Amino acid sequence: MTDKHTRVFSGRLRAMTGRIDSFFLPLEAVFLTTGGRLQELHRTVSRLSDNVEMAGALFSSSDMHEIMTEMAGVARHIDTLRTQRGGLATTLGEMIADTDRILRSLATLEGIMAQILVLAVNAKIEASQLTSTGTNFSVFTRDITRLAKSGEQTIAAVRRELGGLRTAAAKARTLQHEFEAKELPELDAVAERLAVSVAGLHDSRNRAERGSRDVPGKLNALFNHIGRLVSDLQVYDTARQRLEHVEQALTLAADMIEAENASDMDSRQQLVFVNGIADLQSLQLAHAGDHYHEVINDVGRNLSAMAKEVPTVAALCRQAFGGDEGSSLLDINRNLIKASHVFSNFISVRQQAASSLDQVAQATTRAGELMRSLNSVNGDMRLMGLNAAIKCGNMGTIGRALDVIARELQGYATLTREHVQAVAGHLAKISTSAASIVSTDNSEAGAIDAESLKGEIDQVGFRLELTGNGLSQIMAAITNLTDQIEAESRTAEGGFSGKADCQRPMADGVRELKSLAADSNPGLSGAELEAARREVLSFTESHYTMASERSIHGVAIDGHKAVELLTGTDSHESDGGEPDISALLF
């Protein structure tokens, strides 16, 4: 082979090494980027798995079970206040109505006292006409006037007490009406929202329990899928090693035919050498390319399959742990805070009402004592009338007019007694009602112990806030991580699909090597070609400078394929016959 041919073949061999080297960098960028994205996706799925586990543990915890139980109790407390909303206002209204009845009775009693004063005047006139008979009625007429005036004074005092009583009761009723108008509609709304929220919480808990059973398996499958993909990406290292071996073989061939002692090979031997190198490395390159593209096609399909699988996993996570705001613990806690505020206002109204009703009770007590004194006036009048009637009866027709007055006095005494009893009955009713409102004894069935109920609501709210803050953060993390794995899987798929393909340039390299093999064909065939290639192998043994090169030579001479050391692929054992030199030479 002439120097010109040597330079041409050497140049073509070295050009092929540059072509092979050009494959590495763009492929390396794609594989490193994809590997990094899969690693980040793996970390994201790991964080998602941890949060799913924590959410499941929280939903199934004893704390959550206790909160659900306590929430049922809170709902009952709120219903208690809602169903008894009109009790206080009704009682106060009845007290005011009783007070008005008493005032009407007092007005009647005032009229009776006025009539008795008229009787006293008439009795004085009639008594003056009986002076000649020697019977003295001056004490009788004087006492009638005294009793009537005493009755008027007592009634006026009772009226004043009742005025204060009615004012205090009206103030308490106004406070209650204002509370009911302002707070109870809000409590109704809170009760409705809580009912929805608690139902939502039960649903969230059930979904979380199902998710805790189903989601981990899906995430583990996704972990495994990512792991297989990362393992498949090692095809790049394998392909790179194969291409480097081809590159090294071509460089070695160029070095050998350019070396000074290459002249020891005749032109036929050099052609056989170049021809064998180009032929074998075209097969090596074709085999490496076919295997590489077979694997990256699998990687691409697996990436697409994973990207399609991720939305299903994400949807399952959202379904299990998406928890809308209406059923969140923090939303329930916000409603409990409002309910607690209503209970606080209820307690405040009760305290103010109690203060007013304390005045009612005191006024009722004083009015009752006054009415008892009025009752004694009634007794005195009845006794005075009876004595006067007896005296007048003993006087015959002379005392008839005064006798009529005495009997009228007895009649007014009876009316006075009836109205005093009616007033006493109403006062007793008012006193009982006032005492029941201000009493702190809640042993009575259905009584509202607002302080205790508010305390229970606040305690549940405190626990909800602690648990809700933690769960809210976990649920938000699950939502964010779910969105993230979808985005990252799409990015990984899009960043690899079509970008790791180098089929065309590798096919061009194979064609170039085959062209070089054709151009360096020594024109030999059969046993003649085999003998020539053996001669070249023996000749080149002395030119190896690396242990690996000598090992490859030894493998070739021993009848094993050199492909195993060059590419890492499985070698095929010789059948014991003569080796096919065309398949061994490089």
mmCIF file with all atom_site columns, C-alpha atoms in Angstrom, residues 377-546:
data_model
loop_
_atom_site.group_PDB
_atom_site.id
_atom_site.type_symbol
_atom_site.label_atom_id
_atom_site.label_alt_id
_atom_site.label_comp_id
_atom_site.label_asym_id
_atom_site.label_entity_id
_atom_site.label_seq_id
_atom_site.pdbx_PDB_ins_code
_atom_site.Cartn_x
_atom_site.Cartn_y
_atom_site.Cartn_z
_atom_site.occupancy
_atom_site.B_iso_or_equiv
_atom_site.pdbx_formal_charge
_atom_site.auth_seq_id
_atom_site.auth_comp_id
_atom_site.auth_asym_id
_atom_site.auth_atom_id
_atom_site.pdbx_PDB_model_num
ATOM 1   C CA . VAL A 1 377 ? -106.117 46.503  106.806 1.00 0.00 ? 377 VAL A CA 1
ATOM 2   C CA . ASN A 1 378 ? -108.693 44.288  105.158 1.00 0.00 ? 378 ASN A CA 1
ATOM 3   C CA . GLY A 1 379 ? -109.073 42.242  108.336 1.00 0.00 ? 379 GLY A CA 1
ATOM 4   C CA . ASP A 1 380 ? -109.486 45.347  110.481 1.00 0.00 ? 380 ASP A CA 1
ATOM 5   C CA . MET A 1 381 ? -112.133 46.721  108.126 1.00 0.00 ? 381 MET A CA 1
ATOM 6   C CA . ARG A 1 382 ? -114.068 43.502  108.209 1.00 0.00 ? 382 ARG A CA 1
ATOM 7   C CA . LEU A 1 383 ? -113.957 43.448  112.027 1.00 0.00 ? 383 LEU A CA 1
ATOM 8   C CA . MET A 1 384 ? -114.903 47.125  112.293 1.00 0.00 ? 384 MET A CA 1
ATOM 9   C CA . GLY A 1 385 ? -117.853 46.638  109.936 1.00 0.00 ? 385 GLY A CA 1
ATOM 10  C CA . LEU A 1 386 ? -119.045 43.615  111.899 1.00 0.00 ? 386 LEU A CA 1
ATOM 11  C CA . ASN A 1 387 ? -118.901 45.461  115.261 1.00 0.00 ? 387 ASN A CA 1
ATOM 12  C CA . ALA A 1 388 ? -120.675 48.529  113.836 1.00 0.00 ? 388 ALA A CA 1
ATOM 13  C CA . ALA A 1 389 ? -123.379 46.340  112.281 1.00 0.00 ? 389 ALA A CA 1
ATOM 14  C CA . ILE A 1 390 ? -123.973 44.625  115.643 1.00 0.00 ? 390 ILE A CA 1
ATOM 15  C CA . LYS A 1 391 ? -124.259 47.975  117.419 1.00 0.00 ? 391 LYS A CA 1
ATOM 16  C CA . CYS A 1 392 ? -126.603 49.374  114.844 1.00 0.00 ? 392 CYS A CA 1
ATOM 17  C CA . GLY A 1 393 ? -128.713 46.209  114.980 1.00 0.00 ? 393 GLY A CA 1
ATOM 18  C CA . ASN A 1 394 ? -129.235 46.704  118.714 1.00 0.00 ? 394 ASN A CA 1
ATOM 19  C CA . MET A 1 395 ? -130.451 50.255  118.031 1.00 0.00 ? 395 MET A CA 1
ATOM 20  C CA . GLY A 1 396 ? -133.286 49.191  115.754 1.00 0.00 ? 396 GLY A CA 1
ATOM 21  C CA . THR A 1 397 ? -134.526 51.584  113.083 1.00 0.00 ? 397 THR A CA 1
ATOM 22  C CA . ILE A 1 398 ? -132.515 54.499  114.508 1.00 0.00 ? 398 ILE A CA 1
ATOM 23  C CA . GLY A 1 399 ? -129.208 52.907  113.487 1.00 0.00 ? 399 GLY A CA 1
ATOM 24  C CA . ARG A 1 400 ? -130.423 51.571  110.123 1.00 0.00 ? 400 ARG A CA 1
ATOM 25  C CA . ALA A 1 401 ? -128.502 54.113  107.963 1.00 0.00 ? 401 ALA A CA 1
ATOM 26  C CA . LEU A 1 402 ? -125.274 53.512  109.826 1.00 0.00 ? 402 LEU A CA 1
ATOM 27  C CA . ASP A 1 403 ? -125.901 49.792  109.613 1.00 0.00 ? 403 ASP A CA 1
ATOM 28  C CA . VAL A 1 404 ? -126.001 50.055  105.800 1.00 0.00 ? 404 VAL A CA 1
ATOM 29  C CA . ILE A 1 405 ? -122.653 51.846  105.904 1.00 0.00 ? 405 ILE A CA 1
ATOM 30  C CA . ALA A 1 406 ? -121.198 49.144  108.163 1.00 0.00 ? 406 ALA A CA 1
ATOM 31  C CA . ARG A 1 407 ? -122.353 46.403  105.802 1.00 0.00 ? 407 ARG A CA 1
ATOM 32  C CA . GLU A 1 408 ? -120.929 48.260  102.781 1.00 0.00 ? 408 GLU A CA 1
ATOM 33  C CA . LEU A 1 409 ? -117.630 48.469  104.649 1.00 0.00 ? 409 LEU A CA 1
ATOM 34  C CA . GLN A 1 410 ? -117.701 44.674  105.080 1.00 0.00 ? 410 GLN A CA 1
ATOM 35  C CA . GLY A 1 411 ? -118.354 44.278  101.350 1.00 0.00 ? 411 GLY A CA 1
ATOM 36  C CA . TYR A 1 412 ? -115.392 46.476  100.487 1.00 0.00 ? 412 TYR A CA 1
ATOM 37  C CA . ALA A 1 413 ? -113.281 44.454  102.914 1.00 0.00 ? 413 ALA A CA 1
ATOM 38  C CA . THR A 1 414 ? -114.234 41.294  101.025 1.00 0.00 ? 414 THR A CA 1
ATOM 39  C CA . LEU A 1 415 ? -113.318 42.886  97.658  1.00 0.00 ? 415 LEU A CA 1
ATOM 40  C CA . THR A 1 416 ? -110.069 44.122  99.149  1.00 0.00 ? 416 THR A CA 1
ATOM 41  C CA . ARG A 1 417 ? -109.227 40.613  100.345 1.00 0.00 ? 417 ARG A CA 1
ATOM 42  C CA . GLU A 1 418 ? -109.929 39.127  96.909  1.00 0.00 ? 418 GLU A CA 1
ATOM 43  C CA . HIS A 1 419 ? -107.688 41.614  95.110  1.00 0.00 ? 419 HIS A CA 1
ATOM 44  C CA . VAL A 1 420 ? -104.967 41.318  97.737  1.00 0.00 ? 420 VAL A CA 1
ATOM 45  C CA . GLN A 1 421 ? -104.977 37.557  97.265  1.00 0.00 ? 421 GLN A CA 1
ATOM 46  C CA . ALA A 1 422 ? -104.812 37.961  93.480  1.00 0.00 ? 422 ALA A CA 1
ATOM 47  C CA . VAL A 1 423 ? -101.884 40.369  93.842  1.00 0.00 ? 423 VAL A CA 1
ATOM 48  C CA . ALA A 1 424 ? -100.159 37.998  96.249  1.00 0.00 ? 424 ALA A CA 1
ATOM 49  C CA . GLY A 1 425 ? -100.565 35.150  93.751  1.00 0.00 ? 425 GLY A CA 1
ATOM 50  C CA . HIS A 1 426 ? -99.038  37.166  90.919  1.00 0.00 ? 426 HIS A CA 1
ATOM 51  C CA . LEU A 1 427 ? -96.192  38.328  93.165  1.00 0.00 ? 427 LEU A CA 1
ATOM 52  C CA . ALA A 1 428 ? -95.442  34.741  94.162  1.00 0.00 ? 428 ALA A CA 1
ATOM 53  C CA . LYS A 1 429 ? -95.358  33.735  90.487  1.00 0.00 ? 429 LYS A CA 1
ATOM 54  C CA . ILE A 1 430 ? -93.035  36.614  89.654  1.00 0.00 ? 430 ILE A CA 1
ATOM 55  C CA . SER A 1 431 ? -90.783  35.737  92.584  1.00 0.00 ? 431 SER A CA 1
ATOM 56  C CA . THR A 1 432 ? -90.578  32.088  91.499  1.00 0.00 ? 432 THR A CA 1
ATOM 57  C CA . SER A 1 433 ? -89.779  33.028  87.883  1.00 0.00 ? 433 SER A CA 1
ATOM 58  C CA . ALA A 1 434 ? -87.098  35.509  88.910  1.00 0.00 ? 434 ALA A CA 1
ATOM 59  C CA . ALA A 1 435 ? -85.507  32.989  91.250  1.00 0.00 ? 435 ALA A CA 1
ATOM 60  C CA . SER A 1 436 ? -85.434  30.300  88.511  1.00 0.00 ? 436 SER A CA 1
ATOM 61  C CA . ILE A 1 437 ? -83.661  32.646  86.063  1.00 0.00 ? 437 ILE A CA 1
ATOM 62  C CA . VAL A 1 438 ? -80.952  33.877  88.407  1.00 0.00 ? 438 VAL A CA 1
ATOM 63  C CA . SER A 1 439 ? -80.403  30.483  90.015  1.00 0.00 ? 439 SER A CA 1
ATOM 64  C CA . THR A 1 440 ? -77.092  28.771  89.189  1.00 0.00 ? 440 THR A CA 1
ATOM 65  C CA . ASP A 1 441 ? -78.556  25.365  89.921  1.00 0.00 ? 441 ASP A CA 1
ATOM 66  C CA . ASN A 1 442 ? -78.781  23.494  86.606  1.00 0.00 ? 442 ASN A CA 1
ATOM 67  C CA . SER A 1 443 ? -79.900  20.161  87.971  1.00 0.00 ? 443 SER A CA 1
ATOM 68  C CA . GLU A 1 444 ? -83.264  20.872  86.417  1.00 0.00 ? 444 GLU A CA 1
ATOM 69  C CA . ALA A 1 445 ? -83.872  18.816  83.257  1.00 0.00 ? 445 ALA A CA 1
ATOM 70  C CA . GLY A 1 446 ? -83.147  20.810  80.116  1.00 0.00 ? 446 GLY A CA 1
ATOM 71  C CA . ALA A 1 447 ? -81.502  23.717  81.924  1.00 0.00 ? 447 ALA A CA 1
ATOM 72  C CA . ILE A 1 448 ? -78.646  25.419  80.052  1.00 0.00 ? 448 ILE A CA 1
ATOM 73  C CA . ASP A 1 449 ? -75.346  25.482  81.908  1.00 0.00 ? 449 ASP A CA 1
ATOM 74  C CA . ALA A 1 450 ? -73.893  27.965  79.432  1.00 0.00 ? 450 ALA A CA 1
ATOM 75  C CA . GLU A 1 451 ? -70.567  28.297  81.248  1.00 0.00 ? 451 GLU A CA 1
ATOM 76  C CA . SER A 1 452 ? -69.919  24.557  81.093  1.00 0.00 ? 452 SER A CA 1
ATOM 77  C CA . LEU A 1 453 ? -71.084  24.294  77.478  1.00 0.00 ? 453 LEU A CA 1
ATOM 78  C CA . LYS A 1 454 ? -68.837  27.164  76.404  1.00 0.00 ? 454 LYS A CA 1
ATOM 79  C CA . GLY A 1 455 ? -65.915  25.556  78.243  1.00 0.00 ? 455 GLY A CA 1
ATOM 80  C CA . GLU A 1 456 ? -66.444  22.309  76.339  1.00 0.00 ? 456 GLU A CA 1
ATOM 81  C CA . ILE A 1 457 ? -66.704  24.152  73.002  1.00 0.00 ? 457 ILE A CA 1
ATOM 82  C CA . ASP A 1 458 ? -63.495  26.069  73.711  1.00 0.00 ? 458 ASP A CA 1
ATOM 83  C CA . GLN A 1 459 ? -61.678  22.859  74.668  1.00 0.00 ? 459 GLN A CA 1
ATOM 84  C CA . VAL A 1 460 ? -62.738  21.143  71.447  1.00 0.00 ? 460 VAL A CA 1
ATOM 85  C CA . GLY A 1 461 ? -61.732  24.254  69.517  1.00 0.00 ? 461 GLY A CA 1
ATOM 86  C CA . PHE A 1 462 ? -58.278  24.237  71.110  1.00 0.00 ? 462 PHE A CA 1
ATOM 87  C CA . ARG A 1 463 ? -57.722  20.614  70.124  1.00 0.00 ? 463 ARG A CA 1
ATOM 88  C CA . LEU A 1 464 ? -59.076  21.274  66.645  1.00 0.00 ? 464 LEU A CA 1
ATOM 89  C CA . GLU A 1 465 ? -56.635  24.150  66.200  1.00 0.00 ? 465 GLU A CA 1
ATOM 90  C CA . LEU A 1 466 ? -53.646  22.005  67.185  1.00 0.00 ? 466 LEU A CA 1
ATOM 91  C CA . THR A 1 467 ? -54.676  19.021  65.082  1.00 0.00 ? 467 THR A CA 1
ATOM 92  C CA . GLY A 1 468 ? -56.071  21.170  62.283  1.00 0.00 ? 468 GLY A CA 1
ATOM 93  C CA . ASN A 1 469 ? -52.884  23.205  61.815  1.00 0.00 ? 469 ASN A CA 1
ATOM 94  C CA . GLY A 1 470 ? -50.826  20.045  61.447  1.00 0.00 ? 470 GLY A CA 1
ATOM 95  C CA . LEU A 1 471 ? -53.336  18.339  59.183  1.00 0.00 ? 471 LEU A CA 1
ATOM 96  C CA . SER A 1 472 ? -53.838  21.474  57.090  1.00 0.00 ? 472 SER A CA 1
ATOM 97  C CA . GLN A 1 473 ? -50.102  21.686  56.429  1.00 0.00 ? 473 GLN A CA 1
ATOM 98  C CA . ILE A 1 474 ? -49.943  17.999  55.507  1.00 0.00 ? 474 ILE A CA 1
ATOM 99  C CA . MET A 1 475 ? -52.950  18.230  53.183  1.00 0.00 ? 475 MET A CA 1
ATOM 100 C CA . ALA A 1 476 ? -51.520  21.341  51.510  1.00 0.00 ? 476 ALA A CA 1
ATOM 101 C CA . ALA A 1 477 ? -48.194  19.529  51.087  1.00 0.00 ? 477 ALA A CA 1
ATOM 102 C CA . ILE A 1 478 ? -49.965  16.529  49.516  1.00 0.00 ? 478 ILE A CA 1
ATOM 103 C CA . THR A 1 479 ? -51.791  18.816  47.085  1.00 0.00 ? 479 THR A CA 1
ATOM 104 C CA . ASN A 1 480 ? -48.575  20.646  46.128  1.00 0.00 ? 480 ASN A CA 1
ATOM 105 C CA . LEU A 1 481 ? -46.534  17.448  45.826  1.00 0.00 ? 481 LEU A CA 1
ATOM 106 C CA . THR A 1 482 ? -49.276  15.824  43.762  1.00 0.00 ? 482 THR A CA 1
ATOM 107 C CA . ASP A 1 483 ? -49.154  18.730  41.311  1.00 0.00 ? 483 ASP A CA 1
ATOM 108 C CA . GLN A 1 484 ? -45.371  18.548  41.392  1.00 0.00 ? 484 GLN A CA 1
ATOM 109 C CA . ILE A 1 485 ? -45.071  14.859  40.470  1.00 0.00 ? 485 ILE A CA 1
ATOM 110 C CA . GLU A 1 486 ? -47.367  15.426  37.492  1.00 0.00 ? 486 GLU A CA 1
ATOM 111 C CA . ALA A 1 487 ? -45.264  18.350  36.267  1.00 0.00 ? 487 ALA A CA 1
ATOM 112 C CA . GLU A 1 488 ? -41.951  16.563  36.914  1.00 0.00 ? 488 GLU A CA 1
ATOM 113 C CA . SER A 1 489 ? -43.037  13.368  35.150  1.00 0.00 ? 489 SER A CA 1
ATOM 114 C CA . ARG A 1 490 ? -44.118  15.365  32.086  1.00 0.00 ? 490 ARG A CA 1
ATOM 115 C CA . THR A 1 491 ? -40.811  17.240  32.132  1.00 0.00 ? 491 THR A CA 1
ATOM 116 C CA . ALA A 1 492 ? -38.803  14.009  32.379  1.00 0.00 ? 492 ALA A CA 1
ATOM 117 C CA . GLU A 1 493 ? -40.748  12.465  29.512  1.00 0.00 ? 493 GLU A CA 1
ATOM 118 C CA . GLY A 1 494 ? -40.537  15.529  27.306  1.00 0.00 ? 494 GLY A CA 1
ATOM 119 C CA . GLY A 1 495 ? -36.834  16.033  28.013  1.00 0.00 ? 495 GLY A CA 1
ATOM 120 C CA . PHE A 1 496 ? -35.968  12.493  26.861  1.00 0.00 ? 496 PHE A CA 1
ATOM 121 C CA . SER A 1 497 ? -38.431  11.744  24.099  1.00 0.00 ? 497 SER A CA 1
ATOM 122 C CA . GLY A 1 498 ? -36.641  11.973  20.736  1.00 0.00 ? 498 GLY A CA 1
ATOM 123 C CA . LYS A 1 499 ? -33.610  13.738  22.207  1.00 0.00 ? 499 LYS A CA 1
ATOM 124 C CA . ALA A 1 500 ? -31.620  10.599  22.999  1.00 0.00 ? 500 ALA A CA 1
ATOM 125 C CA . ASP A 1 501 ? -31.817  9.319   19.429  1.00 0.00 ? 501 ASP A CA 1
ATOM 126 C CA . CYS A 1 502 ? -28.586  9.058   17.435  1.00 0.00 ? 502 CYS A CA 1
ATOM 127 C CA . GLN A 1 503 ? -29.687  6.344   15.041  1.00 0.00 ? 503 GLN A CA 1
ATOM 128 C CA . ARG A 1 504 ? -28.959  8.298   11.879  1.00 0.00 ? 504 ARG A CA 1
ATOM 129 C CA . PRO A 1 505 ? -25.399  9.388   12.709  1.00 0.00 ? 505 PRO A CA 1
ATOM 130 C CA . MET A 1 506 ? -24.570  5.889   13.958  1.00 0.00 ? 506 MET A CA 1
ATOM 131 C CA . ALA A 1 507 ? -25.997  4.394   10.763  1.00 0.00 ? 507 ALA A CA 1
ATOM 132 C CA . ASP A 1 508 ? -23.874  6.872   8.799   1.00 0.00 ? 508 ASP A CA 1
ATOM 133 C CA . GLY A 1 509 ? -20.836  5.674   10.768  1.00 0.00 ? 509 GLY A CA 1
ATOM 134 C CA . VAL A 1 510 ? -21.613  2.052   9.944   1.00 0.00 ? 510 VAL A CA 1
ATOM 135 C CA . ARG A 1 511 ? -21.938  2.903   6.254   1.00 0.00 ? 511 ARG A CA 1
ATOM 136 C CA . GLU A 1 512 ? -18.648  4.829   6.371   1.00 0.00 ? 512 GLU A CA 1
ATOM 137 C CA . LEU A 1 513 ? -16.814  1.846   7.929   1.00 0.00 ? 513 LEU A CA 1
ATOM 138 C CA . LYS A 1 514 ? -18.355  -0.540  5.444   1.00 0.00 ? 514 LYS A CA 1
ATOM 139 C CA . SER A 1 515 ? -17.282  1.806   2.649   1.00 0.00 ? 515 SER A CA 1
ATOM 140 C CA . LEU A 1 516 ? -13.751  1.823   4.074   1.00 0.00 ? 516 LEU A CA 1
ATOM 141 C CA . ALA A 1 517 ? -13.790  -1.985  4.242   1.00 0.00 ? 517 ALA A CA 1
ATOM 142 C CA . ALA A 1 518 ? -14.938  -2.133  0.631   1.00 0.00 ? 518 ALA A CA 1
ATOM 143 C CA . ASP A 1 519 ? -12.287  0.358   -0.471  1.00 0.00 ? 519 ASP A CA 1
ATOM 144 C CA . SER A 1 520 ? -9.539   -1.604  1.351   1.00 0.00 ? 520 SER A CA 1
ATOM 145 C CA . ASN A 1 521 ? -10.623  -5.010  0.043   1.00 0.00 ? 521 ASN A CA 1
ATOM 146 C CA . PRO A 1 522 ? -7.379   -6.901  -0.725  1.00 0.00 ? 522 PRO A CA 1
ATOM 147 C CA . GLY A 1 523 ? -9.058   -8.933  -3.410  1.00 0.00 ? 523 GLY A CA 1
ATOM 148 C CA . LEU A 1 524 ? -8.607   -12.203 -1.537  1.00 0.00 ? 524 LEU A CA 1
ATOM 149 C CA . SER A 1 525 ? -11.204  -14.761 -0.572  1.00 0.00 ? 525 SER A CA 1
ATOM 150 C CA . GLY A 1 526 ? -11.677  -18.044 1.245   1.00 0.00 ? 526 GLY A CA 1
ATOM 151 C CA . ALA A 1 527 ? -8.623   -19.775 2.705   1.00 0.00 ? 527 ALA A CA 1
ATOM 152 C CA . GLU A 1 528 ? -6.323   -17.224 1.124   1.00 0.00 ? 528 GLU A CA 1
ATOM 153 C CA . LEU A 1 529 ? -8.025   -14.339 2.975   1.00 0.00 ? 529 LEU A CA 1
ATOM 154 C CA . GLU A 1 530 ? -8.026   -16.292 6.230   1.00 0.00 ? 530 GLU A CA 1
ATOM 155 C CA . ALA A 1 531 ? -4.321   -17.064 5.937   1.00 0.00 ? 531 ALA A CA 1
ATOM 156 C CA . ALA A 1 532 ? -3.548   -13.416 5.182   1.00 0.00 ? 532 ALA A CA 1
ATOM 157 C CA . ARG A 1 533 ? -5.484   -12.219 8.254   1.00 0.00 ? 533 ARG A CA 1
ATOM 158 C CA . ARG A 1 534 ? -3.665   -14.749 10.463  1.00 0.00 ? 534 ARG A CA 1
ATOM 159 C CA . GLU A 1 535 ? -0.393   -13.438 9.132   1.00 0.00 ? 535 GLU A CA 1
ATOM 160 C CA . VAL A 1 536 ? -1.410   -9.899  9.999   1.00 0.00 ? 536 VAL A CA 1
ATOM 161 C CA . LEU A 1 537 ? -2.444   -10.923 13.526  1.00 0.00 ? 537 LEU A CA 1
ATOM 162 C CA . SER A 1 538 ? 0.875    -12.585 14.121  1.00 0.00 ? 538 SER A CA 1
ATOM 163 C CA . PHE A 1 539 ? 2.681    -9.582  12.708  1.00 0.00 ? 539 PHE A CA 1
ATOM 164 C CA . THR A 1 540 ? 0.792    -7.065  14.878  1.00 0.00 ? 540 THR A CA 1
ATOM 165 C CA . GLU A 1 541 ? 1.425    -8.908  18.145  1.00 0.00 ? 541 GLU A CA 1
ATOM 166 C CA . SER A 1 542 ? 4.839    -7.308  18.495  1.00 0.00 ? 542 SER A CA 1
ATOM 167 C CA . HIS A 1 543 ? 3.297    -3.868  18.052  1.00 0.00 ? 543 HIS A CA 1
ATOM 168 C CA . TYR A 1 544 ? 0.929    -4.003  21.083  1.00 0.00 ? 544 TYR A CA 1
ATOM 169 C CA . THR A 1 545 ? 1.860    -1.477  23.760  1.00 0.00 ? 545 THR A CA 1
ATOM 170 C CA . MET A 1 546 ? -0.926   -2.135  26.299  1.00 0.00 ? 546 MET A CA 1
#
